[in-house]
Structures are given as structure tokens and as C-alpha cells.
Coordinates of C-alpha atoms and ligand atoms in Angstrom, one line a residue:
M149 CA -33.0 164.5 39.8
Y150 CA -29.7 164.8 41.6
L151 CA -31.2 164.5 45.1
R152 CA -32.7 161.1 44.3
Q153 CA -29.3 159.9 43.3
F154 CA -27.9 161.0 46.6
S155 CA -30.7 159.2 48.5
A156 CA -29.8 155.9 46.7
A157 CA -26.2 156.3 47.8
A158 CA -27.2 157.1 51.3
I159 CA -27.5 153.7 52.8
V160 CA -24.2 153.6 54.4
S161 CA -22.8 152.4 57.7
I162 CA -24.0 154.3 60.8
V163 CA -21.7 157.2 61.6
A164 CA -22.2 158.6 65.0
S165 CA -22.1 162.3 64.8
S166 CA -20.8 163.1 68.3
L167 CA -17.1 163.6 68.0
W168 CA -15.0 164.9 70.7
Y169 CA -11.7 166.3 70.1
Y170 CA -9.4 167.6 72.7
R171 CA -5.9 167.5 74.1
K172 CA -5.1 164.4 76.0
E173 CA -4.6 165.2 79.6
P174 CA -1.0 164.4 80.6
D175 CA -2.3 163.8 84.1
Q176 CA -3.3 160.2 84.0
K177 CA -5.0 160.3 87.4
R178 CA -7.9 162.0 85.8
E179 CA -8.8 159.1 83.7
L180 CA -11.9 157.2 84.7
A181 CA -11.1 153.7 85.7
G182 CA -13.2 150.8 84.4
S183 CA -15.7 152.4 82.2
P184 CA -16.4 149.5 79.8
T185 CA -17.7 151.4 76.8
T186 CA -15.2 154.2 76.8
A187 CA -11.7 153.0 77.2
R188 CA -10.2 156.4 78.0
G189 CA -13.4 158.0 78.9
L190 CA -13.4 159.5 75.4
P191 CA -16.4 158.6 73.3
H192 CA -14.7 158.6 69.9
L193 CA -17.6 157.0 68.3
N194 CA -16.7 157.4 64.7
P195 CA -14.9 154.2 63.7
A196 CA -12.8 156.1 61.3
V197 CA -11.5 158.3 64.1
A198 CA -11.0 155.3 66.4
N199 CA -8.9 153.7 63.7
G200 CA -6.9 156.8 63.2
Q201 CA -8.1 157.3 59.7
S202 CA -9.7 160.7 60.2
Q203 CA -8.6 163.2 57.5
S204 CA -9.6 166.4 59.3
R205 CA -8.9 166.2 62.9
P206 CA -8.3 169.3 65.0
V207 CA -5.2 169.1 67.0
V208 CA -4.6 171.0 70.2
E209 CA -1.0 172.0 70.9
D210 CA 0.6 173.7 73.8
D211 CA 1.1 177.1 72.3
R212 CA -2.3 177.5 70.7
F213 CA -5.8 176.3 71.1
F214 CA -5.9 174.0 68.1
V215 CA -5.1 173.9 64.5
Q216 CA -7.8 172.8 62.1
E217 CA -7.8 172.4 58.4
V218 CA -11.1 172.8 56.7
A219 CA -12.7 169.3 56.7
S220 CA -12.1 167.2 53.7
S221 CA -13.8 167.4 50.4
G222 CA -14.5 163.7 50.6
P223 CA -18.0 162.4 50.3
I224 CA -20.6 163.5 52.7
I225 CA -22.3 160.5 54.2
K226 CA -25.5 160.0 56.1
S227 CA -27.2 157.0 57.6
A228 CA -30.7 156.2 56.5
E229 CA -33.5 154.7 58.5
V230 CA -34.2 151.1 57.8
Q231 CA -38.0 150.7 57.2
S232 CA -38.6 147.6 59.2
V233 CA -42.2 148.0 59.9
S234 CA -45.2 147.4 57.7
P235 CA -47.0 150.7 57.2
H236 CA -50.3 149.0 58.1
A237 CA -49.4 147.5 61.5
M238 CA -49.8 149.9 64.4
L239 CA -46.7 149.8 66.6
N240 CA -47.4 148.6 70.1
P241 CA -46.2 150.7 73.0
E242 CA -42.9 148.8 73.4
E243 CA -42.1 149.1 69.7
A244 CA -43.0 152.8 69.8
T245 CA -40.7 153.3 72.7
Q246 CA -37.9 151.5 70.8
K247 CA -38.4 153.7 67.8
L248 CA -38.5 156.8 70.0
R249 CA -35.2 155.8 71.7
H250 CA -33.4 154.6 68.6
L251 CA -31.2 157.6 68.2
Q252 CA -30.9 158.8 71.8
E253 CA -27.5 159.7 73.2
S254 CA -26.5 161.0 76.6
Y255 CA -23.1 162.1 77.9
E256 CA -21.9 162.9 81.4
V257 CA -19.4 165.7 81.5
L258 CA -17.1 165.1 84.5
R259 CA -14.7 167.9 83.9
G260 CA -16.1 170.1 86.7
R261 CA -16.4 173.1 84.6
G262 CA -20.0 174.0 84.8
V263 CA -21.6 171.4 82.5
L264 CA -22.9 168.2 84.1
R265 CA -24.5 166.4 81.2
Y266 CA -26.2 166.7 77.8
D267 CA -28.9 164.5 76.2
I268 CA -29.7 164.2 72.5
V269 CA -32.4 162.6 70.5
Q270 CA -33.5 162.6 66.9
L271 CA -36.7 161.3 65.3
P272 CA -36.7 161.1 61.5
S273 CA -39.8 161.9 59.5
N274 CA -38.0 162.3 56.2
N275 CA -35.8 159.3 55.1
P276 CA -33.0 159.9 55.5
I277 CA -33.6 162.6 58.1
E278 CA -32.8 166.1 56.9
D279 CA -31.8 167.3 60.4
D280 CA -28.3 166.9 61.8
H281 CA -26.4 167.8 64.9
V282 CA -22.8 168.0 66.3
E283 CA -21.1 168.5 69.7
K284 CA -17.5 169.4 70.2
L285 CA -15.3 170.3 73.1
M286 CA -12.0 172.1 72.9
E287 CA -9.6 172.9 75.7
T288 CA -8.0 176.3 75.4
S289 CA -4.4 176.8 76.4
P290 CA -3.2 178.6 79.6
S291 CA -1.8 181.5 77.5
V292 CA -5.4 182.8 77.1
P293 CA -5.8 185.4 79.8
L294 CA -8.5 184.9 82.4
H295 CA -11.1 187.6 82.9
D296 CA -10.4 187.8 86.6
Q297 CA -6.7 187.1 86.3
T298 CA -6.7 185.0 89.5
D299 CA -5.6 181.6 88.2
S300 CA -3.6 182.1 85.1
S301 CA -2.5 178.5 84.9
A302 CA -6.0 177.0 84.4
T303 CA -7.2 176.0 81.0
S304 CA -10.8 176.7 79.9
D305 CA -13.2 174.5 78.1
W306 CA -15.0 175.7 74.9
M307 CA -18.0 173.6 74.2
F308 CA -20.2 173.8 71.1
W309 CA -23.6 172.2 70.6
S310 CA -25.4 172.7 67.3
V311 CA -28.6 171.5 65.6
F312 CA -29.2 171.8 61.9
D313 CA -32.6 171.7 60.3
G314 CA -32.2 170.8 56.6
H315 CA -34.7 171.3 53.8
S316 CA -34.9 170.2 50.2
G317 CA -32.4 167.4 51.0
W318 CA -30.0 166.4 53.8
T319 CA -26.7 167.4 52.2
T320 CA -26.4 171.0 53.6
S321 CA -27.1 169.9 57.2
A322 CA -24.7 167.0 56.9
K323 CA -22.0 169.4 55.5
L324 CA -22.6 171.7 58.5
R325 CA -22.1 168.8 60.9
Q326 CA -18.8 168.2 59.3
V327 CA -17.4 171.7 59.1
L328 CA -19.3 174.5 60.8
T329 CA -17.8 174.2 64.3
S330 CA -14.3 174.3 62.7
Y331 CA -15.0 177.5 60.8
V332 CA -16.4 179.2 64.0
A333 CA -13.6 177.9 66.2
R334 CA -10.9 179.1 63.7
E335 CA -12.4 182.6 63.7
L336 CA -12.6 182.7 67.5
D337 CA -9.0 181.5 67.7
A338 CA -7.8 184.2 65.4
T339 CA -9.7 186.8 67.3
Y340 CA -8.4 185.8 70.6
K341 CA -4.8 185.6 69.4
H342 CA -5.0 188.9 67.6
T343 CA -6.6 190.8 70.5
I344 CA -4.2 189.3 73.1
A345 CA -1.2 190.2 71.0
A346 CA -2.5 193.8 70.3
S347 CA -3.7 194.6 73.8
S348 CA -1.2 193.0 76.1
L349 CA -3.3 190.1 77.4
L350 CA -6.8 191.6 77.5
P351 CA -9.5 189.2 76.1
P352 CA -11.5 190.3 73.1
S353 CA -14.7 192.4 73.7
A354 CA -18.1 190.7 73.5
A355 CA -18.7 192.5 70.1
L356 CA -15.5 191.0 68.7
V357 CA -16.4 187.5 69.8
D358 CA -19.9 187.9 68.2
A359 CA -18.3 189.2 65.0
A360 CA -16.0 186.1 64.9
I361 CA -18.9 183.7 65.1
K362 CA -20.7 185.6 62.4
Q363 CA -17.6 185.6 60.2
G364 CA -17.3 181.8 60.7
F365 CA -20.9 181.3 59.5
L366 CA -20.5 183.6 56.5
K367 CA -17.2 182.1 55.4
C368 CA -18.6 178.6 55.7
D369 CA -21.7 179.5 53.6
H370 CA -19.5 181.3 51.0
D371 CA -17.5 178.2 50.5
I372 CA -20.6 176.0 50.3
V373 CA -22.5 178.3 47.9
H374 CA -19.9 180.2 45.8
E375 CA -16.5 178.3 46.1
S376 CA -18.3 175.1 45.1
I377 CA -19.0 176.5 41.6
N378 CA -15.2 176.7 41.0
R379 CA -14.7 173.2 42.3
A380 CA -17.6 171.8 40.3
K381 CA -16.1 173.3 37.1
K382 CA -13.1 171.2 37.6
A383 CA -15.1 168.0 38.1
N384 CA -15.1 165.6 35.2
T385 CA -18.6 164.1 35.5
K386 CA -22.1 165.3 36.3
S387 CA -22.3 163.1 39.3
A388 CA -19.0 164.5 40.7
A389 CA -20.4 168.0 40.2
A390 CA -23.6 166.9 41.9
D391 CA -21.6 165.8 44.9
I392 CA -19.8 169.1 45.1
L393 CA -22.9 171.2 44.5
G394 CA -25.3 169.2 46.8
P395 CA -24.8 171.3 49.9
A396 CA -25.3 174.5 47.8
L397 CA -28.6 173.3 46.3
S398 CA -30.3 172.0 49.4
G399 CA -30.5 174.3 52.5
S400 CA -30.3 174.2 56.2
C401 CA -31.0 176.3 59.3
A402 CA -28.3 176.3 62.0
L403 CA -28.4 176.9 65.7
L404 CA -24.9 176.9 67.2
S405 CA -24.3 177.4 70.9
F406 CA -20.9 178.2 72.4
Y407 CA -20.1 177.9 76.1
D408 CA -16.9 179.3 77.6
S409 CA -16.4 177.6 81.0
R410 CA -14.3 180.4 82.3
S411 CA -16.6 183.3 81.7
K412 CA -19.8 181.1 81.9
D413 CA -21.0 183.0 78.8
F414 CA -23.3 181.0 76.7
R415 CA -23.7 182.3 73.2
V416 CA -26.4 181.2 70.8
A417 CA -25.9 182.0 67.0
C418 CA -29.2 181.5 65.2
T419 CA -29.6 181.2 61.4
G420 CA -33.2 180.2 60.6
D421 CA -36.0 178.9 62.7
S422 CA -34.5 176.5 65.2
R423 CA -34.8 177.7 68.8
A424 CA -32.9 177.8 72.1
V425 CA -34.6 178.2 75.4
L426 CA -33.0 178.6 78.9
G427 CA -34.6 177.1 82.0
R428 CA -33.8 178.8 85.3
L429 CA -35.0 177.8 88.7
N430 CA -37.0 180.3 90.9
P431 CA -36.6 180.2 94.7
N432 CA -40.1 178.7 95.0
G433 CA -39.2 175.6 93.0
T434 CA -40.8 176.7 89.7
W435 CA -38.8 177.2 86.5
T436 CA -38.9 180.2 84.2
A437 CA -38.4 179.9 80.4
Q438 CA -36.2 182.5 78.7
P439 CA -35.9 182.3 74.9
L440 CA -32.3 182.7 73.7
S441 CA -33.1 183.1 70.0
E442 CA -35.8 184.5 67.8
D443 CA -37.3 182.4 64.9
Q444 CA -36.4 183.9 61.6
T445 CA -39.0 183.3 58.9
G446 CA -40.8 185.3 56.2
G447 CA -43.4 185.9 58.9
T448 CA -41.1 187.5 61.5
P449 CA -41.8 191.3 61.4
S450 CA -38.1 192.3 61.8
E451 CA -37.0 190.0 59.1
M452 CA -39.8 191.2 56.7
A453 CA -38.6 194.8 57.4
R454 CA -35.0 193.9 56.7
L455 CA -35.8 192.1 53.4
R456 CA -38.0 194.9 52.2
A457 CA -35.3 197.5 52.9
E458 CA -32.7 195.4 51.2
H459 CA -34.8 194.8 48.1
P460 CA -36.8 198.0 47.4
G461 CA -39.3 197.8 44.6
E462 CA -39.8 194.1 45.0
P463 CA -43.2 193.7 46.8
N464 CA -43.1 189.9 46.7
V465 CA -39.7 189.6 48.3
V466 CA -41.8 188.3 51.2
A467 CA -45.2 186.8 50.4
H468 CA -47.4 184.5 52.5
G469 CA -44.7 184.4 55.2
R470 CA -42.2 183.0 52.7
I471 CA -39.2 184.4 50.9
L472 CA -40.2 185.1 47.3
G473 CA -43.4 183.3 48.3
N474 CA -41.5 180.0 48.6
L475 CA -38.9 179.5 51.3
E476 CA -40.0 179.7 54.9
P477 CA -36.7 180.5 56.8
S478 CA -35.4 184.0 56.0
R479 CA -31.8 183.0 56.9
A480 CA -30.2 179.7 55.9
F481 CA -27.1 178.0 54.6
G482 CA -27.1 176.7 51.1
D483 CA -30.3 177.5 49.2
A484 CA -28.2 178.7 46.3
H485 CA -31.2 179.4 44.1
Y486 CA -31.9 182.4 46.4
K487 CA -28.2 183.5 46.4
W488 CA -26.6 182.9 43.0
A489 CA -26.8 185.5 40.3
R490 CA -29.1 184.7 37.4
D491 CA -26.2 184.0 35.0
I492 CA -24.7 181.5 37.4
Q493 CA -28.0 179.8 37.7
D494 CA -28.4 179.6 33.9
M495 CA -24.9 178.2 33.7
V496 CA -25.6 175.6 36.3
K497 CA -28.8 174.6 34.5
K498 CA -27.1 174.4 31.2
D499 CA -24.0 172.5 32.3
W500 CA -25.3 170.3 35.1
F501 CA -28.9 170.2 36.3
G502 CA -32.2 171.4 34.8
R503 CA -33.7 173.9 37.2
S504 CA -34.7 177.3 36.0
P505 CA -34.1 180.4 38.2
L506 CA -37.0 181.5 40.3
T507 CA -39.2 183.9 38.3
L508 CA -39.1 186.5 41.0
L509 CA -35.3 186.5 41.2
K510 CA -34.1 190.1 40.6
T511 CA -31.5 191.1 43.2
P512 CA -30.0 188.1 44.9
P513 CA -29.0 187.2 47.5
Y514 CA -32.4 187.1 49.3
V515 CA -31.3 184.7 52.0
T516 CA -28.3 185.1 54.3
A517 CA -26.4 182.7 56.6
E518 CA -25.5 185.5 59.0
P519 CA -26.7 184.6 62.4
V520 CA -28.2 186.7 65.2
V521 CA -26.0 186.1 68.3
T522 CA -27.2 186.4 71.9
T523 CA -25.1 186.1 75.0
T524 CA -26.4 184.8 78.4
R525 CA -24.4 184.3 81.6
V526 CA -25.4 180.8 82.7
M527 CA -25.6 180.0 86.4
P528 CA -24.4 176.4 87.0
E529 CA -24.9 177.0 90.8
K530 CA -28.6 177.4 90.1
G531 CA -28.9 174.3 87.9
D532 CA -29.7 176.1 84.7
F533 CA -30.4 174.1 81.6
V534 CA -30.8 174.9 77.9
V535 CA -32.9 173.2 75.3
L536 CA -31.9 173.4 71.6
A537 CA -34.4 172.1 69.1
T538 CA -35.3 172.2 65.4
D539 CA -38.8 173.7 64.7
G540 CA -40.4 170.2 64.7
L541 CA -40.5 170.4 68.5
W542 CA -41.7 174.0 68.8
E543 CA -44.6 173.1 66.4
M544 CA -45.9 170.9 69.2
L545 CA -44.9 172.4 72.5
T546 CA -44.5 176.0 73.9
N547 CA -41.3 177.3 75.5
D548 CA -43.1 177.1 78.9
E549 CA -44.2 173.5 78.4
V550 CA -40.7 172.5 77.3
V551 CA -39.0 174.1 80.3
G552 CA -41.7 172.7 82.7
L553 CA -41.3 169.2 81.2
V554 CA -37.6 169.3 81.8
G555 CA -38.2 170.6 85.3
R556 CA -40.7 167.8 86.0
W557 CA -38.2 165.3 84.6
L558 CA -35.5 166.6 87.0
E559 CA -37.7 165.9 89.9
E560 CA -37.6 162.2 89.0
N561 CA -34.1 162.2 87.7
P562 CA -32.0 164.5 89.9
L563 CA -28.5 165.1 88.7
K564 CA -25.5 164.8 91.0
S565 CA -24.3 168.3 91.8
K566 CA -22.6 170.1 94.7
T567 CA -25.5 172.6 94.8
T568 CA -28.6 170.5 94.4
P569 CA -31.4 172.8 93.2
S570 CA -34.0 173.3 95.9
A571 CA -36.7 171.7 93.7
S572 CA -36.1 168.2 95.0
P573 CA -39.1 166.0 94.7
S574 CA -39.9 166.2 98.4
W575 CA -39.6 169.9 98.5
T576 CA -41.8 170.4 95.5
R577 CA -44.3 168.0 96.8
S578 CA -44.6 169.8 100.1
F579 CA -44.8 173.0 98.2
L580 CA -47.9 171.5 96.5
G581 CA -49.4 170.5 99.8
G582 CA -48.0 166.9 99.8
K583 CA -49.5 166.0 96.5
A584 CA -47.4 164.0 94.1
R585 CA -46.6 165.9 91.0
S586 CA -47.9 163.3 88.6
D587 CA -51.4 164.8 88.6
A588 CA -50.4 168.4 89.0
S589 CA -49.3 171.1 86.6
L590 CA -45.8 171.5 85.3
P591 CA -43.3 173.3 87.6
V592 CA -43.1 176.3 85.4
N593 CA -43.8 179.9 86.0
R594 CA -45.9 180.9 83.0
L595 CA -44.9 184.4 82.5
H596 CA -46.2 184.8 79.1
N597 CA -49.5 184.4 77.4
E598 CA -48.8 181.8 74.7
S599 CA -49.9 183.8 71.7
S600 CA -47.8 186.8 72.6
Q601 CA -44.3 185.3 72.9
S602 CA -42.5 187.8 70.8
G603 CA -41.2 186.6 67.5
Q604 CA -42.0 183.0 68.2
R605 CA -44.6 180.9 66.5
S606 CA -47.0 179.0 68.6
P607 CA -47.4 175.2 68.3
I608 CA -49.5 174.7 65.2
R609 CA -49.6 170.9 65.4
R610 CA -51.7 170.9 68.5
Q611 CA -54.8 172.0 66.5
Q612 CA -54.0 169.6 63.7
W613 CA -54.0 166.7 66.2
D614 CA -56.8 168.1 68.3
I615 CA -54.8 168.0 71.5
T616 CA -56.3 169.7 74.5
A617 CA -53.6 171.7 76.1
G618 CA -53.8 170.5 79.8
D619 CA -50.6 169.6 81.7
E620 CA -52.2 166.3 82.7
R621 CA -51.3 164.9 79.2
F622 CA -47.6 164.7 80.2
V623 CA -45.7 161.7 81.6
V624 CA -42.1 160.9 82.7
E625 CA -41.1 157.6 81.3
D626 CA -37.6 158.2 79.7
K627 CA -34.2 158.4 81.2
N628 CA -33.1 160.7 78.4
A629 CA -34.4 164.2 78.9
A630 CA -34.5 164.9 75.1
T631 CA -36.5 161.7 74.5
H632 CA -38.8 162.7 77.3
L633 CA -39.6 166.0 75.5
V634 CA -40.3 164.2 72.2
R635 CA -42.5 161.6 73.8
N636 CA -44.6 164.4 75.4
A637 CA -44.6 166.4 72.2
L638 CA -46.2 163.3 70.4
G639 CA -48.9 162.8 72.9
G640 CA -47.3 161.9 76.3
R641 CA -49.9 160.0 78.3
D642 CA -52.0 159.3 75.2
R643 CA -50.3 156.1 74.1
D644 CA -52.5 155.6 71.0
M645 CA -51.5 159.1 69.8
V646 CA -47.8 158.3 70.4
C647 CA -48.0 154.9 68.7
G648 CA -50.0 156.3 65.8
L649 CA -47.7 159.2 65.1
L650 CA -44.6 156.9 65.3
T651 CA -46.2 154.2 63.1
L652 CA -46.7 156.5 60.1
P653 CA -43.9 155.7 57.7
S654 CA -42.0 158.3 55.7
P655 CA -43.1 160.1 53.5
Y656 CA -46.6 160.1 54.9
S657 CA -45.4 161.0 58.4
R658 CA -44.1 164.3 57.0
R659 CA -47.7 165.7 56.9
Y660 CA -48.1 165.1 60.6
R661 CA -44.7 165.7 62.1
D662 CA -41.4 167.2 61.0
D663 CA -37.9 165.7 61.5
L664 CA -37.0 166.3 65.2
T665 CA -33.7 167.0 66.8
V666 CA -33.5 167.9 70.5
E667 CA -30.6 168.6 72.8
V668 CA -30.8 169.3 76.5
I669 CA -27.7 170.7 78.2
F670 CA -27.6 170.6 82.0
F671 CA -25.3 173.0 83.9
G672 CA -24.2 172.5 87.5
E673 CA -21.3 172.5 89.9
A674 CA -19.3 169.4 90.6
E675 CA -15.7 168.4 91.3
P676 CA -13.7 167.4 88.3
C677 CA -13.5 163.5 88.2
G678 CA -13.0 162.6 84.5
D679 CA -13.8 163.6 81.0
V680 CA -16.8 163.0 78.8
V681 CA -18.4 159.6 79.2
L682 CA -21.3 157.9 77.6
N683 CA -24.3 157.7 79.9
V684 CA -25.3 154.2 78.9
E685 CA -28.6 154.2 80.7
A686 CA -29.9 157.0 78.5
S687 CA -28.3 156.0 75.2
A688 CA -29.5 153.7 72.5
P689 CA -27.7 150.3 72.4
R690 CA -26.2 151.0 69.0
I691 CA -24.5 154.1 70.5
A692 CA -23.0 152.1 73.3
R693 CA -21.7 149.4 71.0
P694 CA -18.5 150.8 69.4
K695 CA -15.5 150.1 71.6
L696 CA -12.0 151.5 71.5
Ligands
LIG965 C1 -42.5 181.7 91.9 O1 -41.5 182.6 91.8 C2 -41.6 183.4 90.6 C3 -40.4 184.3 90.5 O2 -39.9 184.8 91.7 C4 -42.9 184.2 90.6 O3 -43.0 185.0 89.5 C5 -44.0 183.2 90.7 O4 -45.3 183.9 90.7 C6 -43.9 182.3 91.9 N1 -44.9 181.3 91.8 C7 -45.6 180.9 92.8 C8 -46.6 179.8 92.5 O5 -45.5 181.3 93.9
LIG966 C1 -52.7 187.2 75.0 O1 -52.0 188.0 74.1 C2 -52.9 188.3 73.0 C3 -52.0 189.0 71.9 O2 -51.1 189.9 72.5 C4 -54.0 189.1 73.5 O3 -54.9 189.5 72.4 C5 -54.8 188.3 74.5 O4 -55.9 189.1 75.0 C6 -53.9 187.9 75.6 N1 -54.6 187.0 76.5 C7 -54.5 187.0 77.9 C8 -55.3 186.0 78.6 O5 -53.8 187.9 78.4

């Protein structure tokens, strides 16, 4: 099977996936002095980039945001987990913590543009992990008009955070890490330029911006699924064809978020069943969770209705909550067996790989990469935060629990901000009658009854693991907010549960937990005093190691 061949080739050197590209500030005063791990305050972690070997590097020039060629057609690479533990020996709590923190990263954003920090963690269950993620920042040029027209010399930051939940292999999600942000940014760039030229300096409407993001997703998927056939035809060997068709044959959900520091608009483009949730502080010190995306599966009523309307006379287009009774997400990248016409699938089978078309295949495509886009005005002055995560997390925790857990974490790990949220530990404790929070409930305003959160599946693993749902099961032990969420998802205070779930080796672990990718983005107001720096305290040592 072609995928096994990829896995064998997958043990390659670690490539950190956080790449930051932006124009170097001519103003040298803004450089951070003496940060030992980031020579210019720029965490260019990819050794290839550090050595100037990158083939596909966006460039930001004075007269435009950036220019960006589609990333290379070179090999897609992925690091695989080294299985160092005997499957029979239970990890002790220190080893479990080490495993939990193995892929954590944290960055402080010192640019004074509304974002203070973001934390990331991944926990593999598949080996290699089928999830992926990417974060990018682009500085827009002054020629882009401001909404309020008050300070036309200022640049704006565009920041992108994305998580990708792969299935049937890791190649689609890895491809998305390499190229998706570029596709979206190019469409946004074109839309801004076109509108500004056509309308004498008015920025594009919200609908045009949403359309640009959708267009970026669709073009990217078209190249992965359909253009790849043309390229594979030119390949000389089956293995070269397998490399080219890999991202078409496996699949991936994508959750891309886009923050414009000038408008404070935070857009979430969702294809599939990863989820974004906003946490906002109430005046009384509790937080409220607001979902920014809706899970898209064969069990989502609106998605079922859409698919039935698009494929009349095919009663099994959705069966048992799955597309053609098989695929759970109703929107995804790749998954060519749900998109290619039958004659293409026959040709692929004959010329390259032996897999027959699905018997129910009549009127493809059944699966689309087109995202649903939502826009939310974030409030840095209120200390908003956003959690992005693949469905592995939401199988274990509700939106309210996730937001409450980050709220609890903030009480112990307050961020430096001009407008410190009123929920300081002392304030919250007095609110609770002087009682320390550790024995109390999460600081979350539970608006919803869990089973009625619209369009969102409730945490199914909790029953599987027989977890009682009380807040007393939670702990704060990690400096990385994303790691904190994963620890509590896996059992929190119940160390045996955490150690047991982490001990299970791949592939057995897959029955109990999915691959996990979690990002927490903290907004806040602060003076600009640097760029993006690694937060060593909340990052794994291997992340801190590369030096420039
Ligand atoms: C806190 O404030 C929110 C929003 O104003 C409100 O819905 C909630 O009931 C309040 N909670 C408490 C414990 O007062
Ligand atoms: C929660 O919502 C479900 C479904 O809407 C409903 O059946 C149930 O009675 C609600 N429970 C409470 C406590 O409101």
C-alpha cells in the first residue's frame, strides 16, 4: 500500500512547523536585546530557512504586502514519534508529563497590536501524527487604507493560525501546513489590491474578504485533488506518482483563523470538524464561551440537508452520520475518492494503485473544501482568548470546560497587559468568599445545557472512560495553556488516568484518544517592544534548541 511506503520514509529530522515570515523592521531599536535563543527575536526554527535554503519564502516588499510563489513540489516531510517506551511499563507521572510537553511551543508577541501570546501543543496517537498546524504573520504595507483613516502611515499585522486534522494518512495535513496560508494570503492580497484600485482607497467589504478566503481554500484543494493527476501522469515511476497523489488520496479538515490587527476582526474558516471557541470575560470575573465555528459532519443537520439537495435520488449520500456511510467530516481537503469522477478513479487504479471506486459513487464530488467563514470583533482590552483544536479535544471537554480551564489557568499565570482583566486571583477569590479556586468550580458562566449546544457534538470519550463530570477533577500544573487543556482532557487530577492514557502506544492508543492539536491565542493591549519571541518556559527543550 502506498501509505505504508510513506510511513517508512517518514523518519526524518524534526522540522518545526512554526515559520514566521515578515519584513525586517528597518528600525533596529525595536529589536530585543539579549534573547539567547532568538538572535533577532525571530524564531525561524526551520533549519532550512535559517540556512537560507528555503525554496518558497514569501517576501514582503514596500509596494505590496508580499509576493509568494506556490510552495515547492518537493517532498512533503513529517517527523515521526520515536517509540522509546515499552508498551507494558506504565509511565510514571514525570514521564507522562514529559510526553505531554514533548511538542509544546509558546510564543510571546511583543508587537503591541492586540495579540500577547499564543501556546501550542500536539499529542500524537497515530504514528506519525496525522494532525498538523501552522502559524504565520505578515505585515501589510502602509498603502492599504485604514478603516478609520486616522493614521495612514501605520502598517497592520495579518496573523494566521491553523490546525489540520488529517485522516487516512498524514500527507494532506502536511501539505496544508506547507501551502494553505499562502493560497489564502494571495487571494486576500489580490482582493485588497483590486478593491483599492477600483474604489479609490476603500477597503474591501466583509463579503469580499470572506469570498477571498473561500477562493484560497478551493484553489488549494483543486490543485491537490485535480492538478495532481496531470502532474502524476508526467511522473516516471509509481513511487513518484505516489508522492504526487498522496495529498489527494488521504484527507484533512482545516480550521484557519485570520486576525487583522487594524480592524480587530478575527475570521475563522472551517472545513470539517475542528472547532474554534472564543472566551470573553464578564464583569463579575467569569468567562463566557462563544463557538466561532460549527462542526461539519454527516450528522450535522444543515450539512445533511445540503448534501441531500445536491445529490437528489441518492438516499445513502449520508448514512449513519457519514458521507456515503463512510467518511465522517462532510467537508475536507483531499479525499479524492469522494471527488474524482469514476473514470479518473478507474484510471488511477489501473495505472497506479489498486483501489476500486466506492460502490455508492454516482455524482461526485460529495465532499467539498469550501469553508464556512465567521467574523468576530475581538476585544484585546477585555483580554479575550481563542482556543482552536482538532476534534480530539472536543471529544473530551465541552466548550464551557475549555474556556473555564483557560480562565482558571490565567488566574495562576496572569499575562502582562496594560488592561489587566479584573479576574485577578485575589479578586476572584474574594468573589468566591475568600476561598481559593483550587477546590471550586471553573470560572465559567455556563450559558448552555451541554446536550443542546447547537451543531456541536458533546464529549463522547467521557462515557468511554467513565469520567464523572465535576470540575474538581481539574488541575493547573503546566506553564503552557494548551498543554494544560490536554492534561485536563486526559484526566487532570486523576494521575493514573493521565499516565495510563499516555502510556498506550500507537496504534492501540487510537481506540482511546485521537491525535490532538490545540492552540490558545491570547489577546491584550501592550506597548510594542519587540517582535515574536519564543517563550522558553512554556516550550519543549527541542523547540528551544535551534539557534540562529
Ligand atoms: C456573571 O455575569 C454573567 C454575564 O453578565 C451572568 O450571566 C452570570 O449569571 C454572572 N454570574 C454570576 C455568578 O453572578
Ligand atoms: C438540555 O437540552 C436538552 C435538549 O435540548 C433537553 O432535552 C434537556 O431537558 C435540557 N436540560 C436542562 C437541564 O435544561
